[in-house]
């Protein structure tokens, strides 16, 4: 099964790690595998393809991760939690998703990410 990809664009890798933790802790998402660092040019291209405009802000940290939710659910949850980074959801089946997966093995792993304990979202039961 293919996973939705999230592209995290922010000022530094500490903020990227915090954003990933927020996705797990407050967004109820599971990160599949290890998040990866991608080249800025690929990040800008993916952003432009998905969002439909060039990124206005230059950022230093470009990270991709695979999450266990469909794109529409992931987008809704990200809107609710306001992580400290710009996060673009890349749906399964798009040419951007295919290209990032094709290159996945060439990206360096993001060091220092350890999924936090999940916090129960309002109105949801915590899975054991």
mmCIF file of C-alpha atoms in Angstrom:
data_model
loop_
_atom_site.group_PDB
_atom_site.id
_atom_site.type_symbol
_atom_site.label_atom_id
_atom_site.label_comp_id
_atom_site.label_asym_id
_atom_site.label_seq_id
_atom_site.Cartn_x
_atom_site.Cartn_y
_atom_site.Cartn_z
ATOM 1 C CA UNK A 1 0.000 0.000 0.000
ATOM 2 C CA UNK A 2 1.265 3.459 -0.865
ATOM 3 C CA UNK A 3 1.353 6.207 1.736
ATOM 4 C CA UNK A 4 0.545 9.882 1.422
ATOM 5 C CA UNK A 5 3.706 12.017 1.485
ATOM 6 C CA UNK A 6 4.052 15.225 3.469
ATOM 7 C CA UNK A 7 6.603 17.841 2.431
ATOM 8 C CA UNK A 8 7.814 19.928 5.357
ATOM 9 C CA UNK A 9 9.464 23.258 4.545
ATOM 10 C CA UNK A 10 10.858 25.333 7.377
ATOM 11 C CA UNK A 11 13.815 27.400 8.632
ATOM 12 C CA UNK A 12 15.792 24.616 10.282
ATOM 13 C CA UNK A 13 15.756 20.895 10.988
ATOM 14 C CA UNK A 14 14.760 21.364 14.643
ATOM 15 C CA UNK A 15 11.502 22.939 13.487
ATOM 16 C CA UNK A 16 11.059 20.117 10.962
ATOM 17 C CA UNK A 17 11.463 17.569 13.781
ATOM 18 C CA UNK A 18 8.923 19.475 15.891
ATOM 19 C CA UNK A 19 6.476 19.570 12.960
ATOM 20 C CA UNK A 20 6.841 15.795 12.473
ATOM 21 C CA UNK A 21 6.248 15.220 16.181
ATOM 22 C CA UNK A 22 3.167 17.452 16.029
ATOM 23 C CA UNK A 23 1.767 15.384 13.139
ATOM 24 C CA UNK A 24 2.020 12.284 15.334
ATOM 25 C CA UNK A 25 1.129 13.796 18.698
ATOM 26 C CA UNK A 26 -1.699 16.135 17.732
ATOM 27 C CA UNK A 27 -2.592 15.016 14.207
ATOM 28 C CA UNK A 28 -2.932 11.335 15.059
ATOM 29 C CA UNK A 29 -0.786 10.307 12.093
ATOM 30 C CA UNK A 30 1.768 7.537 11.959
ATOM 31 C CA UNK A 31 5.035 8.259 10.189
ATOM 32 C CA UNK A 32 5.920 5.269 8.004
ATOM 33 C CA UNK A 33 9.640 4.592 7.773
ATOM 34 C CA UNK A 34 12.206 7.334 8.302
ATOM 35 C CA UNK A 35 11.664 10.952 7.232
ATOM 36 C CA UNK A 36 14.151 12.054 4.566
ATOM 37 C CA UNK A 37 15.916 15.275 3.617
ATOM 38 C CA UNK A 38 15.344 16.293 0.002
ATOM 39 C CA UNK A 39 17.172 18.795 -2.206
ATOM 40 C CA UNK A 40 15.753 22.345 -2.133
ATOM 41 C CA UNK A 41 15.187 22.341 -5.922
ATOM 42 C CA UNK A 42 13.046 19.189 -5.684
ATOM 43 C CA UNK A 43 11.166 20.656 -2.725
ATOM 44 C CA UNK A 44 10.462 23.869 -4.661
ATOM 45 C CA UNK A 45 9.343 21.862 -7.718
ATOM 46 C CA UNK A 46 7.008 19.665 -5.634
ATOM 47 C CA UNK A 47 5.593 22.736 -3.876
ATOM 48 C CA UNK A 48 4.914 24.461 -7.201
ATOM 49 C CA UNK A 49 3.307 21.347 -8.732
ATOM 50 C CA UNK A 50 0.946 20.791 -5.786
ATOM 51 C CA UNK A 51 0.188 24.364 -4.684
ATOM 52 C CA UNK A 52 0.158 25.883 -8.169
ATOM 53 C CA UNK A 53 2.520 28.760 -7.459
ATOM 54 C CA UNK A 54 6.192 29.289 -6.740
ATOM 55 C CA UNK A 55 7.188 29.298 -3.062
ATOM 56 C CA UNK A 56 7.436 32.884 -1.819
ATOM 57 C CA UNK A 57 9.699 32.098 1.100
ATOM 58 C CA UNK A 58 13.159 30.576 0.971
ATOM 59 C CA UNK A 59 13.609 27.892 3.614
ATOM 60 C CA UNK A 60 16.642 25.925 4.761
ATOM 61 C CA UNK A 61 15.056 22.616 5.767
ATOM 62 C CA UNK A 62 13.242 20.416 3.242
ATOM 63 C CA UNK A 63 11.933 17.118 4.613
ATOM 64 C CA UNK A 64 9.567 14.462 3.287
ATOM 65 C CA UNK A 65 7.816 11.777 5.291
ATOM 66 C CA UNK A 66 5.217 9.130 4.530
ATOM 67 C CA UNK A 67 2.064 9.135 6.650
ATOM 68 C CA UNK A 68 -0.682 6.571 7.095
ATOM 69 C CA UNK A 69 -3.670 8.776 6.195
ATOM 70 C CA UNK A 70 -5.349 9.609 2.891
ATOM 71 C CA UNK A 71 -4.441 13.090 1.646
ATOM 72 C CA UNK A 72 -7.827 14.663 2.416
ATOM 73 C CA UNK A 73 -7.748 13.519 6.056
ATOM 74 C CA UNK A 74 -4.110 14.576 6.463
ATOM 75 C CA UNK A 75 -4.901 18.073 5.142
ATOM 76 C CA UNK A 76 -7.803 18.484 7.583
ATOM 77 C CA UNK A 77 -5.712 17.433 10.556
ATOM 78 C CA UNK A 78 -2.779 19.659 9.607
ATOM 79 C CA UNK A 79 -5.173 22.620 9.438
ATOM 80 C CA UNK A 80 -6.293 21.833 12.990
ATOM 81 C CA UNK A 81 -2.824 21.671 14.568
ATOM 82 C CA UNK A 82 -0.852 24.587 13.029
ATOM 83 C CA UNK A 83 2.654 23.041 13.089
ATOM 84 C CA UNK A 84 5.762 25.316 13.081
ATOM 85 C CA UNK A 85 6.428 24.704 9.386
ATOM 86 C CA UNK A 86 4.779 24.886 5.995
ATOM 87 C CA UNK A 87 3.476 21.408 5.204
ATOM 88 C CA UNK A 88 2.321 20.362 1.750
ATOM 89 C CA UNK A 89 0.392 17.108 1.408
ATOM 90 C CA UNK A 90 1.302 15.112 -1.708
ATOM 91 C CA UNK A 91 -1.496 12.688 -2.603
ATOM 92 C CA UNK A 92 -0.866 9.127 -3.767
ATOM 93 C CA UNK A 93 -1.100 8.769 -7.544
ATOM 94 C CA UNK A 94 0.126 12.249 -8.461
ATOM 95 C CA UNK A 95 3.214 12.606 -10.646
ATOM 96 C CA UNK A 96 4.922 14.422 -7.750
ATOM 97 C CA UNK A 97 4.269 11.448 -5.427
ATOM 98 C CA UNK A 98 5.645 9.013 -8.025
ATOM 99 C CA UNK A 99 8.781 11.109 -8.566
ATOM 100 C CA UNK A 100 9.541 11.485 -4.843
ATOM 101 C CA UNK A 101 9.045 7.742 -4.278
ATOM 102 C CA UNK A 102 11.300 6.988 -7.257
ATOM 103 C CA UNK A 103 14.092 9.061 -5.682
ATOM 104 C CA UNK A 104 13.344 8.049 -2.043
ATOM 105 C CA UNK A 105 16.401 5.801 -1.682
ATOM 106 C CA UNK A 106 18.733 8.636 -2.707
ATOM 107 C CA UNK A 107 17.608 10.990 0.094
ATOM 108 C CA UNK A 108 19.507 11.207 3.371
ATOM 109 C CA UNK A 109 17.616 10.114 6.475
ATOM 110 C CA UNK A 110 16.622 12.888 8.861
ATOM 111 C CA UNK A 111 18.494 12.151 12.066
ATOM 112 C CA UNK A 112 16.902 12.602 15.464
ATOM 113 C CA UNK A 113 13.277 11.781 14.736
ATOM 114 C CA UNK A 114 11.701 9.484 17.278
ATOM 115 C CA UNK A 115 7.907 9.310 17.132
ATOM 116 C CA UNK A 116 6.421 10.747 20.327
ATOM 117 C CA UNK A 117 3.640 9.094 22.276
ATOM 118 C CA UNK A 118 0.299 9.875 20.698
ATOM 119 C CA UNK A 119 -2.052 12.203 22.526
ATOM 120 C CA UNK A 120 -5.739 11.479 22.250
ATOM 121 C CA UNK A 121 -7.487 13.861 19.895
ATOM 122 C CA UNK A 122 -10.740 15.298 21.190
ATOM 123 C CA UNK A 123 -13.578 12.863 20.529
ATOM 124 C CA UNK A 124 -11.307 9.925 19.661
ATOM 125 C CA UNK A 125 -10.384 6.835 21.580
ATOM 126 C CA UNK A 126 -6.687 6.156 21.912
ATOM 127 C CA UNK A 127 -5.724 2.923 20.195
ATOM 128 C CA UNK A 128 -3.791 0.467 22.335
#
